[in-house]
mmCIF file of C-alpha atoms and ligand atoms in Angstrom:
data_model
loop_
_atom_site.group_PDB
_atom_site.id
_atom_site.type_symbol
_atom_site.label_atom_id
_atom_site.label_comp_id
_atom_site.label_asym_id
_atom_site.label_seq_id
_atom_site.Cartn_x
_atom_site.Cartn_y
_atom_site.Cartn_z
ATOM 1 C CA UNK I 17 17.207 -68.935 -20.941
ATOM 2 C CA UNK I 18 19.844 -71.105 -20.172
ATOM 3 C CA UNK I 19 22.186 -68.259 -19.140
ATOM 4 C CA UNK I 20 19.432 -66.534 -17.040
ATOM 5 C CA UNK I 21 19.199 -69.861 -15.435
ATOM 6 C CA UNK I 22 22.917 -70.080 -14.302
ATOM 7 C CA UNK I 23 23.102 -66.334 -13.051
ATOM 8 C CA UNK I 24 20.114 -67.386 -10.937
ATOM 9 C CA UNK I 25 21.598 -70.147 -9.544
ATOM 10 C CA UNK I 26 25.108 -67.835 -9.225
ATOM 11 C CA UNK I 27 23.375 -64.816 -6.822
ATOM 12 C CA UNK I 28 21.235 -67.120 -5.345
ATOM 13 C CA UNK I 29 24.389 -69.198 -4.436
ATOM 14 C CA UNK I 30 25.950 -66.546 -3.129
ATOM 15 C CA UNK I 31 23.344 -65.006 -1.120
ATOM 16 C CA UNK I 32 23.624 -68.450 0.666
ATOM 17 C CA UNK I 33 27.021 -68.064 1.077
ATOM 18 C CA UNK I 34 26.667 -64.875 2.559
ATOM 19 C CA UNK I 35 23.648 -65.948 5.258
ATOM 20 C CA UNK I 36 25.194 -66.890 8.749
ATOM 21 C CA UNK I 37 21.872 -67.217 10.268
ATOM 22 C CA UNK I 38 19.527 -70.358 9.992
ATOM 23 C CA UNK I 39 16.497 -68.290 10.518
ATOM 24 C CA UNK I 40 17.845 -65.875 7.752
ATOM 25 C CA UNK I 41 18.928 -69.237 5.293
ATOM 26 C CA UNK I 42 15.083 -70.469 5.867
ATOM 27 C CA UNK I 43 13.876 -66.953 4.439
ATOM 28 C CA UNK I 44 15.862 -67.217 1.244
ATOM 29 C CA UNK I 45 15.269 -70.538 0.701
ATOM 30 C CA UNK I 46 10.956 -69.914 0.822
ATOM 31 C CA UNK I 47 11.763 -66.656 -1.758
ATOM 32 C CA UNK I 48 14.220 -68.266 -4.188
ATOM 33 C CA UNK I 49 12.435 -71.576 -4.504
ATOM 34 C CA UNK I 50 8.520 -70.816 -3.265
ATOM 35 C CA UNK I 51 5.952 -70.158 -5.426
ATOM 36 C CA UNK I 52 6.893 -66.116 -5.990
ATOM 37 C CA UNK I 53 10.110 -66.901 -6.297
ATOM 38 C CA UNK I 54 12.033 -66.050 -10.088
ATOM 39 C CA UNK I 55 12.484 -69.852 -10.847
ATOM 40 C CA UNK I 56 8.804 -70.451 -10.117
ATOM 41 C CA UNK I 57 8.467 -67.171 -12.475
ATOM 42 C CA UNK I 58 10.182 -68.611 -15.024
ATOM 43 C CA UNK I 59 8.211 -72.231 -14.791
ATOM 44 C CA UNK I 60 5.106 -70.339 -15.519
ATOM 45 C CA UNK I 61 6.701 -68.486 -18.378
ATOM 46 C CA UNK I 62 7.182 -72.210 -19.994
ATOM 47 C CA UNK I 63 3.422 -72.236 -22.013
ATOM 48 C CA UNK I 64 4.507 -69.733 -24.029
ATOM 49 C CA UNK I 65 8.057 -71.187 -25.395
ATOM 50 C CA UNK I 66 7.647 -73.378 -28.570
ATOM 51 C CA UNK I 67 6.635 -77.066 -27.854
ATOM 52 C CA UNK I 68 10.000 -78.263 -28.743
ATOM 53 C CA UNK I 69 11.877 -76.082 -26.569
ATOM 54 C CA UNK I 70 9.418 -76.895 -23.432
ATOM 55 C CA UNK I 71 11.268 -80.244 -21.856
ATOM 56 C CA UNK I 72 14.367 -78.793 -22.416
ATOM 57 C CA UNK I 73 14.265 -76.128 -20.489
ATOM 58 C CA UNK I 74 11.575 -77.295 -18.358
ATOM 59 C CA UNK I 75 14.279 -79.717 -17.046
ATOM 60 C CA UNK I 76 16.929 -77.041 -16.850
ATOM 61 C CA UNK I 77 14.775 -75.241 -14.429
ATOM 62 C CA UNK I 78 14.547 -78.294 -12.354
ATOM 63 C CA UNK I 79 17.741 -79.408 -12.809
ATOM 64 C CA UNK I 80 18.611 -75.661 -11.044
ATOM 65 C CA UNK I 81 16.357 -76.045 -8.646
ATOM 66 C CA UNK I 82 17.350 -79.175 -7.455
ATOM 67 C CA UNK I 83 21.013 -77.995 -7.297
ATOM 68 C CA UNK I 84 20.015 -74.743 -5.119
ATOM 69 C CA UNK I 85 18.307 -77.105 -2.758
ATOM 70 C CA UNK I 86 21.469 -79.307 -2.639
ATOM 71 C CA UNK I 87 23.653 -76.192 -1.725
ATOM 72 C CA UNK I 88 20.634 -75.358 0.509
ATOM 73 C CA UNK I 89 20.915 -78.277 2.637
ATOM 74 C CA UNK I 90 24.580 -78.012 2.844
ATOM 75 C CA UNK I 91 24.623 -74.482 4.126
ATOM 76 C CA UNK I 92 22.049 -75.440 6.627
ATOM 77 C CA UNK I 93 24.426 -78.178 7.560
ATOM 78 C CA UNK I 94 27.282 -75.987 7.947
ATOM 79 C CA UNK I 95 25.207 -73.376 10.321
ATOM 80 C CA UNK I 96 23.661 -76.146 12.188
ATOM 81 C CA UNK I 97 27.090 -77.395 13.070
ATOM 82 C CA UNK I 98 28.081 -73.967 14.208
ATOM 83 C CA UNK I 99 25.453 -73.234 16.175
ATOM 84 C CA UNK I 100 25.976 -75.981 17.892
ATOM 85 C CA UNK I 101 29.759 -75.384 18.728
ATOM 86 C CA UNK I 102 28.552 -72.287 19.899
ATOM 87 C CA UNK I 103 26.403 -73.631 22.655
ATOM 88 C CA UNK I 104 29.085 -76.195 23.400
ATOM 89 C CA UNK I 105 31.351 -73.500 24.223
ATOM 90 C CA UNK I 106 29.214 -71.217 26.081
ATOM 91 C CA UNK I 107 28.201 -74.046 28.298
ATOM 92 C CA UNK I 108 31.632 -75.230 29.062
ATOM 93 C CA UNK I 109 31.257 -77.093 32.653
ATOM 94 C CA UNK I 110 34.752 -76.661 34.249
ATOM 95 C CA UNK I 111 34.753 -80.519 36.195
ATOM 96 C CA UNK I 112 37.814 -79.245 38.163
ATOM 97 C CA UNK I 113 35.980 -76.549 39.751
ATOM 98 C CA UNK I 114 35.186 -77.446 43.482
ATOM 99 C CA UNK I 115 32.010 -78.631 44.381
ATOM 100 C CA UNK I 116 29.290 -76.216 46.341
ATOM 101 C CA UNK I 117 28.650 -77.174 49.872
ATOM 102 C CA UNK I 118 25.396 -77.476 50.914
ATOM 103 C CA UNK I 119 24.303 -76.414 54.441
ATOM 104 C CA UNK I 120 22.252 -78.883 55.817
ATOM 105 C CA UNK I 121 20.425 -78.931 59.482
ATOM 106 C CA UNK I 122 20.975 -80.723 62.510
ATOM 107 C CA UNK I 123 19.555 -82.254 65.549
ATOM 108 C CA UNK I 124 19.012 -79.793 68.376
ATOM 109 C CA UNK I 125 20.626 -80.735 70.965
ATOM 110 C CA UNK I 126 17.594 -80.584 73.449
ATOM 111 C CA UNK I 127 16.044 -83.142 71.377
ATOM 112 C CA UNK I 128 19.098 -85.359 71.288
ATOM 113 C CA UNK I 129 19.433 -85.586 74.838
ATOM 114 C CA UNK I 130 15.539 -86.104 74.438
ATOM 115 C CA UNK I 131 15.683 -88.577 72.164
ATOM 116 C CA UNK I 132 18.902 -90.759 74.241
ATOM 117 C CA UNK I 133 16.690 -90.846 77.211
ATOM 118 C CA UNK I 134 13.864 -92.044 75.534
ATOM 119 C CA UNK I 135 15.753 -94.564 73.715
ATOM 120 C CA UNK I 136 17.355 -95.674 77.432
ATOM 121 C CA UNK I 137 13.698 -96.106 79.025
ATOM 122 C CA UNK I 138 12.347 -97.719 76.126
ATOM 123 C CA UNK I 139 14.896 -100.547 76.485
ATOM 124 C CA UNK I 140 13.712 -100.681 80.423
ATOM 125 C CA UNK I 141 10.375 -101.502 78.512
ATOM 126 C CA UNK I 142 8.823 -97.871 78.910
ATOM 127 C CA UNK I 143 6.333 -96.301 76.379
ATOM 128 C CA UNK I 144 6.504 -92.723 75.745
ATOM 129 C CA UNK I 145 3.252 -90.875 75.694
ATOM 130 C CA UNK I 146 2.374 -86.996 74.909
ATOM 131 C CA UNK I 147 -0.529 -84.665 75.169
ATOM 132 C CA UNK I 148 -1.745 -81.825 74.645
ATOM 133 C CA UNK I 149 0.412 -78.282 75.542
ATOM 134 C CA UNK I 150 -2.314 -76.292 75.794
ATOM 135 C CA UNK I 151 -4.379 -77.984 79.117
ATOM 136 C CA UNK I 152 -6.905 -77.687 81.336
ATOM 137 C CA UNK I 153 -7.187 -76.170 84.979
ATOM 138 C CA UNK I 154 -8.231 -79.539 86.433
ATOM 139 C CA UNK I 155 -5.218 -82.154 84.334
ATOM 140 C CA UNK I 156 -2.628 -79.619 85.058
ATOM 141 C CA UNK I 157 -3.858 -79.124 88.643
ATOM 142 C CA UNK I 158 -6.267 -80.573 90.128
ATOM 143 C CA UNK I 159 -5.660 -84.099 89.305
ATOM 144 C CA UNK I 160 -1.456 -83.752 90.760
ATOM 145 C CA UNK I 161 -3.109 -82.724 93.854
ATOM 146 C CA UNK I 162 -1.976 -79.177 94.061
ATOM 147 C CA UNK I 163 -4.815 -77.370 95.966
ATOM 148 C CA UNK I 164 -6.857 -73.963 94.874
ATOM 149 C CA UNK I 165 -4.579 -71.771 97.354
ATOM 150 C CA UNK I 166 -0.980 -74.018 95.654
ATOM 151 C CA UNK I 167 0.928 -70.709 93.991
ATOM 152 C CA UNK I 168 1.814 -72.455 91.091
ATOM 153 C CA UNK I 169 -2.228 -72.092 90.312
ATOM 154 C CA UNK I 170 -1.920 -68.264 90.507
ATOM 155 C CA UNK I 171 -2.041 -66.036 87.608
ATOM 156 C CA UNK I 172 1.678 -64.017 87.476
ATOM 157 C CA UNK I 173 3.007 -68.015 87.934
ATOM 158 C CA UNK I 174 1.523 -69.697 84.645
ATOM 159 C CA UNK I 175 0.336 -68.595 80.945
ATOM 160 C CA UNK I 176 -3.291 -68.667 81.497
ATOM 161 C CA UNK I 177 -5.566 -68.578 77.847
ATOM 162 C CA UNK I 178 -8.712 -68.453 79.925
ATOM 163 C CA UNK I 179 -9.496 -69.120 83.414
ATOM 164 C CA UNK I 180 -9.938 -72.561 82.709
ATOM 165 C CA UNK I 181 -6.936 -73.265 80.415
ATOM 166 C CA UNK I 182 -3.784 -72.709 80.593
ATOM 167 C CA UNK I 183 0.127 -73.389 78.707
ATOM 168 C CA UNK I 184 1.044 -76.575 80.634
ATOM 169 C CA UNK I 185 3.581 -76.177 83.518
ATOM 170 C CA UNK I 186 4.358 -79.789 83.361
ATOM 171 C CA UNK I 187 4.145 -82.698 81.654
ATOM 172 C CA UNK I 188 2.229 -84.710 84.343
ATOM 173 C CA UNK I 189 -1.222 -83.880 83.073
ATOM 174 C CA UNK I 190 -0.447 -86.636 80.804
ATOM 175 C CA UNK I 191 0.630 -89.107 83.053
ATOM 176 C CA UNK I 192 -2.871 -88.227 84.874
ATOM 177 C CA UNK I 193 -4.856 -88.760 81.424
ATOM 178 C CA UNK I 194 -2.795 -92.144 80.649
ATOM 179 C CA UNK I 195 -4.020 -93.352 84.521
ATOM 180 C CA UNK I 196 -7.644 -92.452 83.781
ATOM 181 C CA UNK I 197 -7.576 -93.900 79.879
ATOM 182 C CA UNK I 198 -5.349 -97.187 81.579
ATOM 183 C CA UNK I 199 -8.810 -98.043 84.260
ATOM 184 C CA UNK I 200 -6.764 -99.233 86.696
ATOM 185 C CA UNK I 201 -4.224 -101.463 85.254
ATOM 186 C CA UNK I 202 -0.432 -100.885 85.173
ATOM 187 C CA UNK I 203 2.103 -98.326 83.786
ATOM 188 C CA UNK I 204 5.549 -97.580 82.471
ATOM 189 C CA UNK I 205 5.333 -94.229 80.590
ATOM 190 C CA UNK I 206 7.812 -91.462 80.026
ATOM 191 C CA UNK I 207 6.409 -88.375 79.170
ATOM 192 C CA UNK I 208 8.269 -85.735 77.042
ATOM 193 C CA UNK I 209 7.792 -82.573 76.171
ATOM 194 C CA UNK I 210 7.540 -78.633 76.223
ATOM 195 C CA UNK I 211 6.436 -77.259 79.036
ATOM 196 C CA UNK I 212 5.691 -73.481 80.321
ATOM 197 C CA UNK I 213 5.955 -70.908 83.697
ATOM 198 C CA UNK I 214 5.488 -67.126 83.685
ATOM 199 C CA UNK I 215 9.920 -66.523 84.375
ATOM 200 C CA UNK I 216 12.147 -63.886 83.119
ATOM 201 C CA UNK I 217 14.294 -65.120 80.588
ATOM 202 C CA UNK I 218 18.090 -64.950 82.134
ATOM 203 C CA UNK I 219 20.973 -66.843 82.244
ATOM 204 C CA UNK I 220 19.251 -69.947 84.548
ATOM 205 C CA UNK I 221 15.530 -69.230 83.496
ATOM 206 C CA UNK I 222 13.324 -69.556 80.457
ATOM 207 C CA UNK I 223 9.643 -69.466 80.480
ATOM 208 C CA UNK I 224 9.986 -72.107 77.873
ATOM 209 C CA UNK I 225 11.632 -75.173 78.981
ATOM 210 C CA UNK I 226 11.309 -79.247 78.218
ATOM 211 C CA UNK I 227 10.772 -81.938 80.241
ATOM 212 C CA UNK I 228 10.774 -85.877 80.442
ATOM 213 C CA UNK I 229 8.600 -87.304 83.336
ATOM 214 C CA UNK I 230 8.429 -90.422 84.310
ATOM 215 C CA UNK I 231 5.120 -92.761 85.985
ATOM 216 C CA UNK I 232 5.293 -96.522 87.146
ATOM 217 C CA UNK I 233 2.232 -98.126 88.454
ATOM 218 C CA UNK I 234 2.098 -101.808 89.319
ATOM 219 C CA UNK I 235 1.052 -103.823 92.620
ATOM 220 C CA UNK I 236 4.805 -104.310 94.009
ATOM 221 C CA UNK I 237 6.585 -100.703 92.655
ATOM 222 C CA UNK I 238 8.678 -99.673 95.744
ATOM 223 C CA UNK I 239 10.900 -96.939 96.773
ATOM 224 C CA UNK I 240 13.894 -98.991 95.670
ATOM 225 C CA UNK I 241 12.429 -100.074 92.144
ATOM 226 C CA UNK I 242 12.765 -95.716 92.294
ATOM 227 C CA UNK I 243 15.909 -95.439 93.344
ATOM 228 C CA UNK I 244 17.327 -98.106 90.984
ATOM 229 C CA UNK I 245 15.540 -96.675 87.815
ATOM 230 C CA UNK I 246 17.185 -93.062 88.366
ATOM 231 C CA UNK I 247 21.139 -94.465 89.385
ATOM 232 C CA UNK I 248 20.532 -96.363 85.943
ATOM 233 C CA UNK I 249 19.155 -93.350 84.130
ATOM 234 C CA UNK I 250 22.163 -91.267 85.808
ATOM 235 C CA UNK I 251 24.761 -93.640 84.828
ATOM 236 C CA UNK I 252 23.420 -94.383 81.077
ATOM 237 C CA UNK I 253 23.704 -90.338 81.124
ATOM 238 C CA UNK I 254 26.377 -88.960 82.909
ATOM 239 C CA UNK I 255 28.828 -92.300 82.536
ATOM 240 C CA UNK I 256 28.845 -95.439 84.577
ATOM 241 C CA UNK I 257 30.920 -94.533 87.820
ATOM 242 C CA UNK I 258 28.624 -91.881 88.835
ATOM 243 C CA UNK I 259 27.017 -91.680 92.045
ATOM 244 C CA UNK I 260 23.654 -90.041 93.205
ATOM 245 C CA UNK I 261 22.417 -88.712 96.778
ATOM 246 C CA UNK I 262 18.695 -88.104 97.193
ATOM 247 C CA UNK I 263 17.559 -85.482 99.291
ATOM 248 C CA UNK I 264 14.618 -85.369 101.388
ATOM 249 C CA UNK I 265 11.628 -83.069 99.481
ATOM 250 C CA UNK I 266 8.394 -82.208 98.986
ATOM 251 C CA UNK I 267 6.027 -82.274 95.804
ATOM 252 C CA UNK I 268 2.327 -82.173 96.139
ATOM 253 C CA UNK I 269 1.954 -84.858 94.083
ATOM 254 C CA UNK I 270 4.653 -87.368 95.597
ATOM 255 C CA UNK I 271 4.948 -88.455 99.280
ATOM 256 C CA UNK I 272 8.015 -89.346 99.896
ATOM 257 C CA UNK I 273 9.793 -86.384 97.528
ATOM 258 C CA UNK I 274 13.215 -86.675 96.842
ATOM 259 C CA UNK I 275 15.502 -84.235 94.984
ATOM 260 C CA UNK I 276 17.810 -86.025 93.287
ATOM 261 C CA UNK I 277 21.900 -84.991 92.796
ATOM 262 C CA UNK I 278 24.468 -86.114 91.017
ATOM 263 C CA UNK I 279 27.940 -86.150 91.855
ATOM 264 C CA UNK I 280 30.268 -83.943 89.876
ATOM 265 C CA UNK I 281 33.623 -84.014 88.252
ATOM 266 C CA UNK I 282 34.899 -81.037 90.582
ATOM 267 C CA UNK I 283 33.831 -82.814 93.933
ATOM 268 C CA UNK I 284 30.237 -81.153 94.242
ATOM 269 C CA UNK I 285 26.643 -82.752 94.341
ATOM 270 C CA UNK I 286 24.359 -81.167 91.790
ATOM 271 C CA UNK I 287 20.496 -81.397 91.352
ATOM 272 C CA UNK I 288 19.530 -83.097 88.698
ATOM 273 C CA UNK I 289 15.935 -84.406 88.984
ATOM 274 C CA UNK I 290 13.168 -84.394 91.116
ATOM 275 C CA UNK I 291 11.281 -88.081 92.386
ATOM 276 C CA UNK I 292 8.926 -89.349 94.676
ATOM 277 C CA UNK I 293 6.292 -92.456 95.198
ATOM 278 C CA UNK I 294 3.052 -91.180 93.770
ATOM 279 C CA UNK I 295 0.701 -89.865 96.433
ATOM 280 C CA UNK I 296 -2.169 -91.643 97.686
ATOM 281 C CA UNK I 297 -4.564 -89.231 96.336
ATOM 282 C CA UNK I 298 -3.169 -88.928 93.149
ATOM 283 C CA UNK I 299 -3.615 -93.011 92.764
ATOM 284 C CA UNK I 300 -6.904 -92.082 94.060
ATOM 285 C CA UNK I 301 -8.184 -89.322 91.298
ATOM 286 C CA UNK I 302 -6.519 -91.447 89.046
ATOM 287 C CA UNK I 303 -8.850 -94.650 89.582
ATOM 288 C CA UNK I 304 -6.397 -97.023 91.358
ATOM 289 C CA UNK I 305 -6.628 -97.866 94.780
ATOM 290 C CA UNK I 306 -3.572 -96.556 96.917
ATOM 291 C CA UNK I 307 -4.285 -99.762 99.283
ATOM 292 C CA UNK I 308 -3.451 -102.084 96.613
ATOM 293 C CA UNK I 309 -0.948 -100.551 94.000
ATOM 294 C CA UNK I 310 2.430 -98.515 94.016
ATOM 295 C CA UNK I 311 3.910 -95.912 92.195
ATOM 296 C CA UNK I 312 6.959 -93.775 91.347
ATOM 297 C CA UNK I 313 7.139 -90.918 89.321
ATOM 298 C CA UNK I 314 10.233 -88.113 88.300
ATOM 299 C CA UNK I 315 10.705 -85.357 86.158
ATOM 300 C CA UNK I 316 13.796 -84.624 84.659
ATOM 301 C CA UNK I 317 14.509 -81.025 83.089
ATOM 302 C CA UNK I 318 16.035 -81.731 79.501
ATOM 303 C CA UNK I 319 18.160 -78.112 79.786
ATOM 304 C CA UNK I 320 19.519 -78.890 83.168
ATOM 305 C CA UNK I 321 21.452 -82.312 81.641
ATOM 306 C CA UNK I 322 22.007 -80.597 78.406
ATOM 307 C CA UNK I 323 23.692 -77.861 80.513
ATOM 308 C CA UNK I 324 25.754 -80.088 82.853
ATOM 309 C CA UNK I 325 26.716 -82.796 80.489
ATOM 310 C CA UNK I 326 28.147 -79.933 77.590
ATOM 311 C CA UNK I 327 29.061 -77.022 80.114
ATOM 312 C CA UNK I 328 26.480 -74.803 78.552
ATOM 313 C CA UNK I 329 26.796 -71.588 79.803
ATOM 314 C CA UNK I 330 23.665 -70.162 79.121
ATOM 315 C CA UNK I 331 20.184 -71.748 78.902
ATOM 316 C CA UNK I 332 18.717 -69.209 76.538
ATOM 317 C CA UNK I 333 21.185 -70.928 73.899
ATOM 318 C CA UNK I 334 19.049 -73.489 73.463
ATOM 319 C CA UNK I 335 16.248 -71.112 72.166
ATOM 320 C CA UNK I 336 18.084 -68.404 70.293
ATOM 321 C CA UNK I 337 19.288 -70.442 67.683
ATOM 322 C CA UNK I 338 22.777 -69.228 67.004
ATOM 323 C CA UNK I 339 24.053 -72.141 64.174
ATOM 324 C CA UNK I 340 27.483 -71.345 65.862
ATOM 325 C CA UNK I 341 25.998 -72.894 68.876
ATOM 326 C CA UNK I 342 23.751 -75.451 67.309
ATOM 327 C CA UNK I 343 26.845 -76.848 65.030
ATOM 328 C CA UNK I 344 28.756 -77.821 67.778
ATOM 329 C CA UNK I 345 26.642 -80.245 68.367
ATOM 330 C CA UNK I 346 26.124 -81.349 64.731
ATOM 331 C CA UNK I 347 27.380 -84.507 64.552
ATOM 332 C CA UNK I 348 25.624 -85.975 67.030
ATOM 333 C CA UNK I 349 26.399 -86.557 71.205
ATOM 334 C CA UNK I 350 29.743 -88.556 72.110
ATOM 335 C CA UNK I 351 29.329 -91.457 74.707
HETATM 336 C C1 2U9 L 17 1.711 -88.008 88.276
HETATM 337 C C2 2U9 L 17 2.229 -88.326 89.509
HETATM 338 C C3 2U9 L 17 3.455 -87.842 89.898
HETATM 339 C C4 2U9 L 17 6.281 -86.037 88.570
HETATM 340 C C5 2U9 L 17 7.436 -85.478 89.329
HETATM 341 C C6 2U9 L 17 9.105 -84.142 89.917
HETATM 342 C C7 2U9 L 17 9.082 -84.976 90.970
HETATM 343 C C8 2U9 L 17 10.066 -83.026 89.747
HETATM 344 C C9 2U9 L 17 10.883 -81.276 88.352
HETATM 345 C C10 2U9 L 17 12.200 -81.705 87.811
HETATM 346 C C11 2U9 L 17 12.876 -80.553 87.235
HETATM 347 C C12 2U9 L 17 10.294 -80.368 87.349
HETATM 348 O O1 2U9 L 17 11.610 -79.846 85.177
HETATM 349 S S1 2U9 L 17 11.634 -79.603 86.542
HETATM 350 O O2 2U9 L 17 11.673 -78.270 87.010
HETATM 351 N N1 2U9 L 17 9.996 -82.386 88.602
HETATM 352 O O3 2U9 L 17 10.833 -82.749 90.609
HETATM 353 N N2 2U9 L 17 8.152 -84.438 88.956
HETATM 354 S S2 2U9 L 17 7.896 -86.113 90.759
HETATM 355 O O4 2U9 L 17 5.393 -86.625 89.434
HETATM 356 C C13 2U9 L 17 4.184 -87.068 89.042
HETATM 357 C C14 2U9 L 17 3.682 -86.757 87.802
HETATM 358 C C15 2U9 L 17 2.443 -87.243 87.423
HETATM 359 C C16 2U9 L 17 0.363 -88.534 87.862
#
């Protein structure tokens, strides 16, 4: 019995020795030790030895068993170890290898001009207001005083959705919604946005373009508080030494109109912005009374001082969305 025991314990041993697999080690070690295992064989096989012999070899078979479970755990240790190297290796992280860059987004630059005029008027004490893009016949219209036969109104002029709506052409419908919602009392608003006309897309035209316009209503607003506003604007813009020239105009919605150029680097006067003082029956529609309150209004076209401040070449840049384009203007606009 006693040598069956050790030549157990001897192929079992070096079946272990043999396993490189700690799936494979858990399989042996459930068919040499479990319950159908030989030793387990051989514990059963005790009942019929002679009483005297029984706790001998009853405690050689445990004896063996608890060995093979030593050199069991061992192995297990060994393979566990390994295994683990193993992963170690394959996951190597090489620290010295350069970093991936990221691509990350920017600020348009339509919006950053946006954004540097609002920041200009809010410090003049304006507040910015929006609306809707998608208006109606009579805010778009018929509240700036622009009358039926006015050929902005006509059909091959503006995106019509219906024959009462229509893709805003300006953003003065909500200037005329902030006079009816303000009953009479005064304003400072700029109004930014997207706005929309039926053009061919070319190198000066897009049928999508943005705007920031400007209302002030109050009892003493004059033509000067007008003029004043836009050098400042101008200036804050363009640099401090610049100088403006207003042009005599008309708007249906302004009386006087002035168009509004700037003074160039190269010795010519460019248009920049249209102006005016609001007209009487604009006040009027609007719920103020044109014999006892002021106002000045302008629009500004974001593209135009995009396009004159950065010398860009072609408005339908700004829509087209090359990143070589866009990343020029990545970090930001220089004073
Ligand atoms: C109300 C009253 C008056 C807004 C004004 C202009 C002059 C103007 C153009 C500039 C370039 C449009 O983007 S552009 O093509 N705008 O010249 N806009 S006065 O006047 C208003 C607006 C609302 C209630």
């Amino acid at each position: 019995m006693k040598e069956q025991l050790v030549e157990i314990k001897q192929k079992i041993e070096q079946q272990i020795n043999q396993i490189q697999d700690l799936n494979d080690l858990q399989l042996l070690r459930s068919s040499a030790l479990g319950k159908k295992s030989e030793l387990q064989g051989l514990m059963i096989h005790l009942k019929d030895l002679p009483n005297d012999e029984k706790p001998m070899v009853g405690k050689l078979i445990n004896e063996t068993k608890q060995a093979l479970e030593l050199i069991f755990d061992e192995r297990k240790g060994v393979l566990e170890e390994k295994a683990l190297n193993e992963k170690l290796e394959k996951e190597q992280v090489d620290v010295t290898l350069p970093g991936l860059k990221l691509v990350t987004g920017s600020t348009h630059l339509l919006t950053q001009v946006q954004e540097d005029i609002e920041q200009f008027f809010i410090g003049l004490g304006y507040e910015i207001k929006d609306g809707p893009e998608v208006e109606s016949d009579h805010y778009n219209f018929e509240m700036l005083n622009l009358e039926k036969d006015h050929p902005a109104r006509a059909m091959q002029d503006s995106f019509y959705i219906d024959v009462n709506r229509l893709l805003r052409t300006h953003t003065s419908p909500v200037q005329a919604r902030t006079m009816l919602e303000s009953e009479g009392k005064n304003i400072k608003i700029i109004c930014p946005g997207k706005v929309y006309r039926r053009d061919d897309d070319d190198q000066t035209h897009s049928h999508q373009f943005m705007q920031i316009e400007g209302l002030v209503i109050g009892e003493s607003v004059s033509f000067a508080d007008l003029k004043g506003t836009l050098l400042a604007v101008i200036r804050h813009f363009f640099g401090s030494e610049r100088t403006i020239r207003l042009r005599p105009s008309y708007f249906p919605f302004t009386e006087p109109s002035v168009e509004v150029d700037v003074f160039s680097e190269d010795g010519r006067f460019i248009e920049v912005l249209g102006a005016g003082m609001v007209h009487p029956n604009v006040l009027k529609m609007g719920g103020y009374d044109p014999q006892k309150v002021q106002g000045f209004a302008f629009g500004i076209g974001i593209e135009r001082l995009a396009i004159l401040k950065y010398a860009v070449d072609d408005i339908r840049q700004f829509y087209t969305n090359d990143v070589r384009f866009l990343n020029q203007f990545k970090g930001g606009l220089e004073k």
